[in-house]
mmCIF file of C-alpha atoms in Angstrom:
data_model
loop_
_atom_site.group_PDB
_atom_site.id
_atom_site.type_symbol
_atom_site.label_atom_id
_atom_site.label_comp_id
_atom_site.label_asym_id
_atom_site.label_seq_id
_atom_site.Cartn_x
_atom_site.Cartn_y
_atom_site.Cartn_z
ATOM 1 C CA MET A 174 95.889 66.669 121.620
ATOM 2 C CA PHE A 175 98.619 64.100 122.060
ATOM 3 C CA GLY A 176 101.699 64.353 119.910
ATOM 4 C CA PRO A 177 104.949 62.508 119.481
ATOM 5 C CA THR A 178 107.238 62.483 122.478
ATOM 6 C CA ALA A 179 109.878 65.174 122.749
ATOM 7 C CA ILE A 180 112.290 62.618 124.208
ATOM 8 C CA GLU A 181 114.449 60.866 121.647
ATOM 9 C CA PRO A 182 116.401 57.643 122.226
ATOM 10 C CA ALA A 183 119.607 58.096 124.168
ATOM 11 C CA THR A 184 122.798 58.479 122.178
ATOM 12 C CA GLY A 185 126.140 56.942 122.942
ATOM 13 C CA GLY A 186 127.719 60.290 123.793
ATOM 14 C CA GLU A 187 125.483 60.917 126.822
ATOM 15 C CA CYS A 188 126.800 60.309 130.334
ATOM 16 C CA GLY A 189 123.928 59.945 132.787
ATOM 17 C CA MET A 190 120.653 61.798 133.117
ATOM 18 C CA VAL A 191 119.110 64.703 134.977
ATOM 19 C CA LEU A 192 115.304 64.579 135.294
ATOM 20 C CA ALA A 193 113.110 67.240 136.871
ATOM 21 C CA SER A 194 109.380 67.447 137.527
ATOM 22 C CA ILE A 195 107.582 70.696 138.315
ATOM 23 C CA GLU A 196 104.415 70.863 140.407
ATOM 24 C CA MET A 197 103.098 74.341 139.647
ATOM 25 C CA SER A 198 100.782 76.702 141.491
ATOM 26 C CA ARG A 199 100.367 80.465 141.498
ATOM 27 C CA ARG A 200 102.097 80.894 144.838
ATOM 28 C CA SER A 201 104.929 78.380 144.644
ATOM 29 C CA TRP A 202 106.604 75.720 142.528
ATOM 30 C CA LEU A 203 107.775 72.387 143.904
ATOM 31 C CA ILE A 204 110.624 70.858 141.902
ATOM 32 C CA VAL A 205 111.788 67.257 142.309
ATOM 33 C CA ILE A 206 115.122 66.392 140.649
ATOM 34 C CA TRP A 207 116.487 62.902 139.991
ATOM 35 C CA THR A 208 120.012 62.244 138.704
ATOM 36 C CA SER A 209 121.654 59.053 137.535
ATOM 37 C CA VAL A 210 124.521 59.408 140.042
ATOM 38 C CA THR A 211 122.273 58.989 143.095
ATOM 39 C CA ASP A 212 119.075 57.146 143.970
ATOM 40 C CA LYS A 213 117.719 60.035 146.044
ATOM 41 C CA LEU A 214 115.087 62.553 144.977
ATOM 42 C CA SER A 215 115.946 66.135 145.854
ATOM 43 C CA HIS A 216 113.089 68.538 146.617
ATOM 44 C CA HIS A 217 113.198 72.273 146.063
ATOM 45 C CA GLU A 218 110.621 75.029 146.456
ATOM 46 C CA LEU A 219 110.590 78.223 144.415
ATOM 47 C CA ALA A 220 108.278 81.185 144.144
ATOM 48 C CA GLY A 221 105.608 80.801 141.489
ATOM 49 C CA GLY A 222 106.896 81.839 138.065
ATOM 50 C CA ASP A 223 110.593 81.801 139.043
ATOM 51 C CA HIS A 224 111.845 80.202 135.815
ATOM 52 C CA ALA A 225 115.341 81.605 136.343
ATOM 53 C CA GLY A 226 115.595 79.782 139.662
ATOM 54 C CA LEU A 227 114.364 76.585 138.000
ATOM 55 C CA LEU A 228 117.039 76.782 135.311
ATOM 56 C CA ALA A 229 119.653 77.412 138.010
ATOM 57 C CA LEU A 230 118.561 74.268 139.897
ATOM 58 C CA ILE A 231 118.738 72.165 136.752
ATOM 59 C CA SER A 232 122.142 73.633 135.868
ATOM 60 C CA ARG A 233 123.578 72.782 139.308
ATOM 61 C CA ALA A 234 122.268 69.207 139.073
ATOM 62 C CA ARG A 235 123.793 68.910 135.599
ATOM 63 C CA ASP A 236 127.167 70.144 136.866
ATOM 64 C CA ARG A 237 127.158 67.517 139.632
ATOM 65 C CA VAL A 238 126.564 64.744 137.111
ATOM 66 C CA VAL A 239 129.330 66.112 134.874
ATOM 67 C CA ARG A 240 131.802 66.021 137.770
ATOM 68 C CA VAL A 241 130.944 62.414 138.623
ATOM 69 C CA ALA A 242 130.307 60.907 135.177
ATOM 70 C CA GLY A 243 132.805 63.020 133.259
ATOM 71 C CA GLY A 244 130.509 63.859 130.364
ATOM 72 C CA ALA A 245 127.434 65.808 129.333
ATOM 73 C CA PRO A 246 124.267 64.209 130.773
ATOM 74 C CA ARG A 247 120.831 64.086 129.243
ATOM 75 C CA VAL A 248 118.551 66.738 130.795
ATOM 76 C CA ALA A 249 114.754 66.443 130.682
ATOM 77 C CA SER A 250 111.822 67.924 132.585
ATOM 78 C CA CYS A 251 108.062 67.607 132.733
ATOM 79 C CA TYR A 252 105.020 69.343 134.145
ATOM 80 C CA GLU A 253 101.267 68.864 133.832
ATOM 81 C CA ALA A 254 99.266 70.699 131.198
ATOM 82 C CA GLY A 255 96.945 73.214 132.793
ATOM 83 C CA PHE A 256 96.334 76.862 133.553
ATOM 84 C CA GLU A 257 99.966 77.876 132.939
ATOM 85 C CA GLY A 258 99.948 76.931 129.249
ATOM 86 C CA PHE A 259 103.181 76.395 127.337
ATOM 87 C CA TRP A 260 105.316 79.429 128.121
ATOM 88 C CA LEU A 261 107.556 77.488 130.533
ATOM 89 C CA HIS A 262 107.915 74.685 127.995
ATOM 90 C CA ARG A 263 109.293 77.157 125.461
ATOM 91 C CA ILE A 264 111.747 78.634 127.981
ATOM 92 C CA LEU A 265 113.034 75.185 128.932
ATOM 93 C CA CYS A 266 113.436 74.150 125.295
ATOM 94 C CA GLY A 267 115.285 77.391 124.588
ATOM 95 C CA ALA A 268 117.671 76.568 127.434
ATOM 96 C CA GLY A 269 118.477 73.147 125.958
ATOM 97 C CA VAL A 270 116.240 71.113 128.282
ATOM 98 C CA GLU A 271 114.072 68.366 126.787
ATOM 99 C CA SER A 272 110.672 69.473 128.062
ATOM 100 C CA LEU A 273 107.502 67.397 128.152
ATOM 101 C CA VAL A 274 104.040 68.784 128.871
ATOM 102 C CA ILE A 275 102.034 65.794 130.028
ATOM 103 C CA ASP A 276 98.345 64.978 130.279
ATOM 104 C CA PRO A 277 97.463 64.822 134.006
ATOM 105 C CA ALA A 278 94.834 62.136 133.402
ATOM 106 C CA SER A 279 97.427 59.802 131.900
ATOM 107 C CA LEU A 280 99.417 59.380 135.143
ATOM 108 C CA LEU A 281 98.671 56.172 137.001
ATOM 109 C CA VAL A 282 97.467 56.648 140.587
ATOM 110 C CA ASN A 283 96.843 54.418 143.556
ATOM 111 C CA ARG A 284 93.361 52.869 143.271
ATOM 112 C CA ARG A 285 92.726 52.636 146.998
ATOM 113 C CA ARG A 286 89.611 54.310 148.295
ATOM 114 C CA ARG A 287 91.685 56.594 150.482
ATOM 115 C CA ARG A 288 95.135 57.571 149.333
ATOM 116 C CA ALA A 289 97.545 60.261 150.340
ATOM 117 C CA LYS A 290 97.708 63.124 147.846
ATOM 118 C CA THR A 291 100.126 66.015 148.243
ATOM 119 C CA ASP A 292 102.092 68.175 145.826
ATOM 120 C CA ARG A 293 105.265 66.475 147.028
ATOM 121 C CA LEU A 294 103.943 62.989 146.193
ATOM 122 C CA ASP A 295 102.561 64.159 142.849
ATOM 123 C CA ALA A 296 105.925 65.665 141.865
ATOM 124 C CA GLU A 297 107.730 62.484 142.850
ATOM 125 C CA ASP A 298 105.302 60.360 140.824
ATOM 126 C CA MET A 299 105.832 62.631 137.820
ATOM 127 C CA VAL A 300 109.608 62.367 137.815
ATOM 128 C CA LEU A 301 109.436 58.573 138.186
ATOM 129 C CA ALA A 302 106.899 58.394 135.341
ATOM 130 C CA LEU A 303 109.254 60.511 133.230
ATOM 131 C CA LEU A 304 112.077 58.086 133.964
ATOM 132 C CA ALA A 305 109.882 55.131 132.942
ATOM 133 C CA HIS A 306 108.847 56.976 129.786
ATOM 134 C CA ILE A 307 112.456 57.584 128.779
ATOM 135 C CA ARG A 308 113.236 53.912 129.360
ATOM 136 C CA GLY A 309 110.526 52.947 126.871
ATOM 137 C CA ASP A 310 107.325 52.536 128.888
ATOM 138 C CA ARG A 311 104.716 54.181 126.641
ATOM 139 C CA ARG A 312 101.968 53.750 129.226
ATOM 140 C CA ALA A 313 103.803 55.720 131.888
ATOM 141 C CA LEU A 314 102.469 59.057 130.614
ATOM 142 C CA ARG A 315 101.019 60.807 127.580
ATOM 143 C CA VAL A 316 102.670 63.841 126.013
ATOM 144 C CA VAL A 317 100.657 66.882 124.960
ATOM 145 C CA ARG A 318 101.567 68.355 121.593
ATOM 146 C CA ALA A 319 102.674 71.906 122.395
ATOM 147 C CA PRO A 320 101.686 74.419 119.678
ATOM 148 C CA SER A 321 103.993 77.129 118.466
ATOM 149 C CA VAL A 322 103.434 80.750 119.480
ATOM 150 C CA GLU A 323 101.914 81.495 116.064
ATOM 151 C CA GLU A 324 99.596 78.482 116.180
ATOM 152 C CA GLU A 325 98.443 79.349 119.689
ATOM 153 C CA ASP A 326 97.890 83.003 118.794
ATOM 154 C CA ALA A 327 95.815 82.073 115.729
ATOM 155 C CA ARG A 328 93.171 80.545 118.037
ATOM 156 C CA ARG A 329 92.560 83.752 119.937
ATOM 157 C CA PRO A 330 90.066 85.474 117.546
ATOM 158 C CA GLY A 331 87.826 82.415 117.355
ATOM 159 C CA ARG A 332 87.762 81.928 121.112
ATOM 160 C CA GLU A 333 87.158 85.628 121.726
ATOM 161 C CA ARG A 334 84.289 85.561 119.227
ATOM 162 C CA ALA A 335 82.654 82.661 121.083
ATOM 163 C CA ARG A 336 82.833 84.576 124.366
ATOM 164 C CA LEU A 337 81.461 87.760 122.790
ATOM 165 C CA ILE A 338 78.511 85.890 121.305
ATOM 166 C CA LYS A 339 77.622 84.593 124.779
ATOM 167 C CA GLU A 340 77.869 88.133 126.153
ATOM 168 C CA ARG A 341 75.700 89.509 123.335
ATOM 169 C CA VAL A 342 72.979 86.931 123.980
ATOM 170 C CA ALA A 343 73.102 87.654 127.720
ATOM 171 C CA HIS A 344 72.724 91.416 127.192
ATOM 172 C CA GLU A 345 69.881 90.969 124.699
ATOM 173 C CA ASN A 346 68.019 88.623 127.041
ATOM 174 C CA ARG A 347 68.532 91.028 129.927
ATOM 175 C CA LEU A 348 67.077 93.936 127.925
ATOM 176 C CA ARG A 349 64.061 91.896 126.867
ATOM 177 C CA GLY A 350 63.504 90.748 130.451
ATOM 178 C CA LEU A 351 63.642 94.264 131.882
ATOM 179 C CA LEU A 352 61.209 95.579 129.275
ATOM 180 C CA ALA A 353 58.852 92.631 129.799
ATOM 181 C CA LEU A 354 58.532 93.582 133.476
ATOM 182 C CA HIS A 355 56.623 96.678 132.313
ATOM 183 C CA GLY A 356 54.604 95.022 129.568
ATOM 184 C CA LEU A 357 56.874 95.976 126.662
ATOM 185 C CA TRP A 358 57.286 93.044 124.275
ATOM 186 C CA GLY A 359 59.072 92.845 120.952
ATOM 187 C CA VAL A 360 61.045 96.078 121.407
ATOM 188 C CA ASP A 361 64.529 95.927 119.876
ATOM 189 C CA LEU A 362 66.576 98.808 121.194
ATOM 190 C CA GLY A 363 69.280 97.935 118.684
ATOM 191 C CA ASP A 364 67.048 99.103 115.837
ATOM 192 C CA GLY A 365 67.238 102.746 116.912
ATOM 193 C CA ALA A 366 64.342 102.811 119.381
ATOM 194 C CA GLN A 367 64.793 105.480 122.040
ATOM 195 C CA LEU A 368 64.278 104.760 125.717
ATOM 196 C CA ALA A 369 62.559 108.114 126.228
ATOM 197 C CA ASP A 370 59.885 107.187 123.667
ATOM 198 C CA LEU A 371 58.912 103.901 125.334
ATOM 199 C CA VAL A 372 55.486 103.925 126.993
ATOM 200 C CA GLY A 373 54.067 101.100 129.084
ATOM 201 C CA PRO A 374 50.511 99.674 128.880
ATOM 202 C CA ARG A 375 49.284 102.206 131.451
ATOM 203 C CA GLY A 376 50.494 105.079 129.304
ATOM 204 C CA ALA A 377 53.338 106.016 131.635
ATOM 205 C CA GLY A 378 57.039 106.191 130.806
ATOM 206 C CA LEU A 379 59.728 103.997 132.283
ATOM 207 C CA PRO A 380 60.837 104.516 135.910
ATOM 208 C CA ALA A 381 64.049 106.487 136.338
ATOM 209 C CA HIS A 382 66.243 103.700 137.719
ATOM 210 C CA LEU A 383 64.992 101.221 135.140
ATOM 211 C CA GLY A 384 65.770 103.674 132.342
ATOM 212 C CA ALA A 385 69.297 104.212 133.678
ATOM 213 C CA GLU A 386 69.901 100.457 133.906
ATOM 214 C CA LEU A 387 68.600 99.983 130.360
ATOM 215 C CA GLU A 388 70.974 102.657 129.086
ATOM 216 C CA ARG A 389 73.980 100.970 130.689
ATOM 217 C CA GLU A 390 72.924 97.562 129.411
ATOM 218 C CA LEU A 391 72.397 98.955 125.923
ATOM 219 C CA ALA A 392 75.846 100.594 125.987
ATOM 220 C CA ARG A 393 77.454 97.251 126.822
ATOM 221 C CA LEU A 394 75.472 95.531 124.070
ATOM 222 C CA THR A 395 76.549 98.171 121.541
ATOM 223 C CA LEU A 396 80.188 97.664 122.538
ATOM 224 C CA VAL A 397 79.944 93.876 122.143
ATOM 225 C CA ARG A 398 78.271 94.169 118.736
ATOM 226 C CA GLY A 399 80.971 96.541 117.560
ATOM 227 C CA GLN A 400 83.732 94.176 118.685
ATOM 228 C CA LEU A 401 82.031 91.271 116.896
ATOM 229 C CA LYS A 402 81.946 93.273 113.656
ATOM 230 C CA GLU A 403 85.619 94.119 114.086
ATOM 231 C CA LEU A 404 86.506 90.462 114.567
ATOM 232 C CA ALA A 405 84.421 89.441 111.558
ATOM 233 C CA GLY A 406 86.261 91.917 109.340
ATOM 234 C CA ALA A 407 89.646 90.732 110.574
ATOM 235 C CA ALA A 408 88.646 87.099 109.981
ATOM 236 C CA ARG A 409 87.588 87.835 106.396
ATOM 237 C CA ALA A 410 90.898 89.544 105.732
ATOM 238 C CA ALA A 411 92.812 86.605 107.245
ATOM 239 C CA ARG A 412 90.977 84.100 105.034
ATOM 240 C CA ARG A 413 91.947 86.081 101.924
ATOM 241 C CA ALA A 414 95.634 86.113 102.901
ATOM 242 C CA GLU A 415 98.169 84.126 100.895
ATOM 243 C CA THR A 416 99.184 81.744 103.662
ATOM 244 C CA GLY A 417 99.046 78.002 104.050
ATOM 245 C CA THR A 418 96.534 78.210 106.889
ATOM 246 C CA ALA A 419 94.219 80.502 104.911
ATOM 247 C CA ALA A 420 94.446 78.154 101.934
ATOM 248 C CA ARG A 421 93.368 75.201 104.107
ATOM 249 C CA ILE A 422 90.435 77.224 105.416
ATOM 250 C CA ARG A 423 89.308 78.130 101.901
ATOM 251 C CA HIS A 424 89.773 74.527 100.786
ATOM 252 C CA LEU A 425 87.551 73.286 103.607
ATOM 253 C CA MET A 426 84.916 75.918 102.810
ATOM 254 C CA GLN A 427 84.468 74.423 99.339
ATOM 255 C CA LEU A 428 82.387 71.615 100.851
ATOM 256 C CA ARG A 429 78.703 72.451 100.990
ATOM 257 C CA GLY A 430 77.488 72.734 104.576
ATOM 258 C CA ILE A 431 80.773 74.052 106.001
ATOM 259 C CA GLY A 432 80.960 77.807 106.473
ATOM 260 C CA PRO A 433 83.814 80.222 107.158
ATOM 261 C CA GLU A 434 83.565 80.257 110.958
ATOM 262 C CA THR A 435 83.394 76.472 111.206
ATOM 263 C CA SER A 436 86.327 75.917 108.868
ATOM 264 C CA THR A 437 88.396 78.545 110.707
ATOM 265 C CA ILE A 438 87.826 76.851 114.060
ATOM 266 C CA LEU A 439 88.625 73.386 112.687
ATOM 267 C CA VAL A 440 91.865 74.497 111.025
ATOM 268 C CA HIS A 441 93.164 76.649 113.882
ATOM 269 C CA GLU A 442 92.070 74.379 116.724
ATOM 270 C CA PHE A 443 92.599 70.939 115.209
ATOM 271 C CA PHE A 444 94.021 70.566 111.725
ATOM 272 C CA TYR A 445 97.117 72.647 112.491
ATOM 273 C CA ARG A 446 98.878 69.462 113.643
ATOM 274 C CA ASP A 447 99.786 66.226 111.877
ATOM 275 C CA PHE A 448 98.097 62.874 112.397
ATOM 276 C CA ASP A 449 99.348 59.439 111.409
ATOM 277 C CA ASN A 450 96.013 57.652 111.139
ATOM 278 C CA ARG A 451 92.274 57.970 111.698
ATOM 279 C CA ARG A 452 92.501 56.651 115.265
ATOM 280 C CA GLN A 453 94.689 59.573 116.261
ATOM 281 C CA VAL A 454 92.180 61.969 114.668
ATOM 282 C CA ALA A 455 89.258 60.561 116.676
ATOM 283 C CA SER A 456 91.293 60.386 119.885
ATOM 284 C CA ALA A 457 92.530 63.983 119.626
ATOM 285 C CA ALA A 458 88.922 65.204 119.448
ATOM 286 C CA GLY A 459 87.728 62.920 122.248
ATOM 287 C CA LEU A 460 85.388 61.039 119.899
ATOM 288 C CA ASP A 461 87.024 57.642 120.332
ATOM 289 C CA PRO A 462 84.956 54.867 121.987
ATOM 290 C CA THR A 463 85.663 53.584 125.505
ATOM 291 C CA PRO A 464 84.541 49.942 125.728
ATOM 292 C CA PHE A 465 84.406 48.092 129.037
ATOM 293 C CA ASP A 466 85.260 44.440 128.405
ATOM 294 C CA SER A 467 86.270 42.492 131.500
ATOM 295 C CA GLY A 468 85.196 38.910 132.186
ATOM 296 C CA ARG A 469 81.497 38.620 131.431
ATOM 297 C CA MET A 470 80.899 42.353 131.562
ATOM 298 C CA ARG A 471 80.814 43.982 128.140
ATOM 299 C CA ARG A 472 79.367 47.405 127.526
ATOM 300 C CA GLU A 473 80.097 50.690 125.806
ATOM 301 C CA GLN A 474 80.786 53.658 128.068
ATOM 302 C CA GLY A 475 80.391 56.290 125.357
ATOM 303 C CA ILE A 476 83.040 58.532 123.881
ATOM 304 C CA ALA A 477 86.191 59.510 125.775
ATOM 305 C CA LYS A 478 85.475 63.285 125.752
ATOM 306 C CA SER A 479 89.178 64.047 126.001
ATOM 307 C CA GLY A 480 91.140 66.414 123.799
ATOM 308 C CA ASN A 481 89.805 69.690 122.429
ATOM 309 C CA ARG A 482 86.186 70.140 123.476
ATOM 310 C CA ARG A 483 85.655 73.081 121.111
ATOM 311 C CA VAL A 484 86.443 70.843 118.160
ATOM 312 C CA ARG A 485 84.105 68.186 119.500
ATOM 313 C CA TRP A 486 81.231 70.656 119.796
ATOM 314 C CA VAL A 487 81.848 72.115 116.349
ATOM 315 C CA VAL A 488 82.149 68.799 114.538
ATOM 316 C CA VAL A 489 78.841 67.588 116.020
ATOM 317 C CA GLU A 490 77.189 70.763 114.707
ATOM 318 C CA VAL A 491 78.822 70.161 111.329
ATOM 319 C CA ALA A 492 77.424 66.618 111.349
ATOM 320 C CA TRP A 493 73.865 67.964 111.650
ATOM 321 C CA LEU A 494 74.545 70.451 108.844
ATOM 322 C CA TRP A 495 76.057 67.650 106.756
ATOM 323 C CA LEU A 496 72.795 65.703 106.901
ATOM 324 C CA ARG A 497 70.943 68.785 105.655
ATOM 325 C CA TYR A 498 73.255 70.004 102.903
ATOM 326 C CA GLN A 499 74.846 66.694 101.837
ATOM 327 C CA PRO A 500 71.832 64.323 101.896
ATOM 328 C CA GLU A 501 73.136 62.132 99.060
ATOM 329 C CA SER A 502 76.611 61.629 100.468
ATOM 330 C CA ALA A 503 77.735 58.196 101.640
ATOM 331 C CA LEU A 504 78.010 59.399 105.245
ATOM 332 C CA SER A 505 74.420 60.710 105.285
ATOM 333 C CA LEU A 506 73.095 57.496 103.733
ATOM 334 C CA TRP A 507 75.056 55.480 106.298
ATOM 335 C CA TYR A 508 73.491 57.516 109.104
ATOM 336 C CA HIS A 509 69.895 57.206 107.875
ATOM 337 C CA ALA A 510 70.267 53.479 107.244
ATOM 338 C CA ARG A 511 71.178 52.880 110.882
ATOM 339 C CA VAL A 512 68.822 55.351 112.519
ATOM 340 C CA GLY A 513 65.679 54.563 110.551
ATOM 341 C CA GLU A 514 62.567 55.699 112.425
ATOM 342 C CA ASN A 515 64.177 55.510 115.857
ATOM 343 C CA GLY A 516 64.136 59.082 117.109
ATOM 344 C CA ARG A 517 66.220 58.387 120.190
ATOM 345 C CA ALA A 518 69.011 56.871 118.121
ATOM 346 C CA ARG A 519 69.454 60.122 116.173
ATOM 347 C CA ARG A 520 71.346 61.876 118.975
ATOM 348 C CA VAL A 521 73.439 58.802 119.669
ATOM 349 C CA MET A 522 74.388 58.114 116.065
ATOM 350 C CA ILE A 523 75.168 61.757 115.322
ATOM 351 C CA VAL A 524 78.317 61.363 117.430
ATOM 352 C CA ALA A 525 79.388 58.363 115.332
ATOM 353 C CA LEU A 526 78.702 60.400 112.203
ATOM 354 C CA ALA A 527 80.767 63.285 113.615
ATOM 355 C CA ARG A 528 83.720 60.930 114.149
ATOM 356 C CA LYS A 529 83.515 59.575 110.605
ATOM 357 C CA LEU A 530 83.073 63.085 109.202
ATOM 358 C CA LEU A 531 86.108 64.428 111.062
ATOM 359 C CA VAL A 532 88.253 61.638 109.618
ATOM 360 C CA ALA A 533 86.864 62.352 106.140
ATOM 361 C CA LEU A 534 87.658 66.068 106.469
ATOM 362 C CA TRP A 535 91.201 65.226 107.590
ATOM 363 C CA ARG A 536 91.709 63.074 104.486
ATOM 364 C CA TYR A 537 90.167 65.807 102.336
ATOM 365 C CA LEU A 538 92.665 68.389 103.621
ATOM 366 C CA GLU A 539 95.682 66.096 103.517
ATOM 367 C CA THR A 540 95.115 64.277 100.210
ATOM 368 C CA GLY A 541 92.333 66.192 98.467
ATOM 369 C CA LEU A 542 90.038 63.142 98.631
ATOM 370 C CA VAL A 543 86.456 64.465 98.534
ATOM 371 C CA PRO A 544 84.090 62.484 100.803
ATOM 372 C CA LYS A 545 82.136 59.989 98.710
ATOM 373 C CA GLY A 546 78.976 61.552 97.305
ATOM 374 C CA ALA A 547 79.736 65.008 98.726
ATOM 375 C CA VAL A 548 78.924 68.110 96.689
ATOM 376 C CA LEU A 549 81.267 71.068 96.357
ATOM 377 C CA LYS A 550 80.120 74.662 96.263
ATOM 378 C CA ARG A 551 80.065 76.466 92.961
#
């Protein structure tokens, strides 16, 4: 999730700075601007989505610094990652503004039981954290790695498929529940059974309103199933394409226990970005530990659960499949040696196995190093 900062060290040709923070909502934006020629924070309110007005505000602040300092200042902005995504980040970068999308949880807050919290205070805290970050304070904030338009668009089929599967299950359960109310069990209307031919235990047909509801529910189920087939065909075609992403997906599928859907999600959601070490891999998936070690109190609080939750869910599922299809691998032997006969420890240790497996898959994709003892498909 977190990538390298978009702010580079200041160069000798820069004269001052212009920093802006944006507190965003659907109705309005609150912008706080700080410049190096004054110690004051200027506050401005714009209509939600008014990116042209935001660029105009930044341009006017830049012109003021140019008049005072006599040279081109450094211009940077930040806003919190959230519902709005990265479209504003791309507009700001295209306009020559150094834009940072920051993790909201990384901003330090007052630890008092009761503290004042307003959009105005939050925007002021953001711009001051941005200033500290530029001056070298790495703990001031954490920067989210913004994907490109192509990388973001590649995730859409997998996420849509997950939603459609939930809808399909809901429609199927609803049909079974409605039929069970009249004593009809084991009837699959998707196999070509006709509603008019259904007869209850008393020998009577279905009531009129129930039949109409079943028809509408069946129509929605048919639509969802058709869309799932369409997505599956498009995914197969994408995996056969001669692209770098498709090659990584096929390379990951060579490991026994990892199928096409799993490898597609891992590549599009996680392995599209670069990592420097295994700690970054675990942290980006939220699988890194969170120890509490203060004075005499020492305990483990579990995993961080930050980053991409879809990747975290998928890699835990892959860990269970790894134990089944790669029983002789070093990771599976490591797991069984620590779990033993303790049934409760299985669900705890599977998370540790998922973290180790994710790091091993990253090394496999980057260097071609096959996990020790793992078997490839024929």
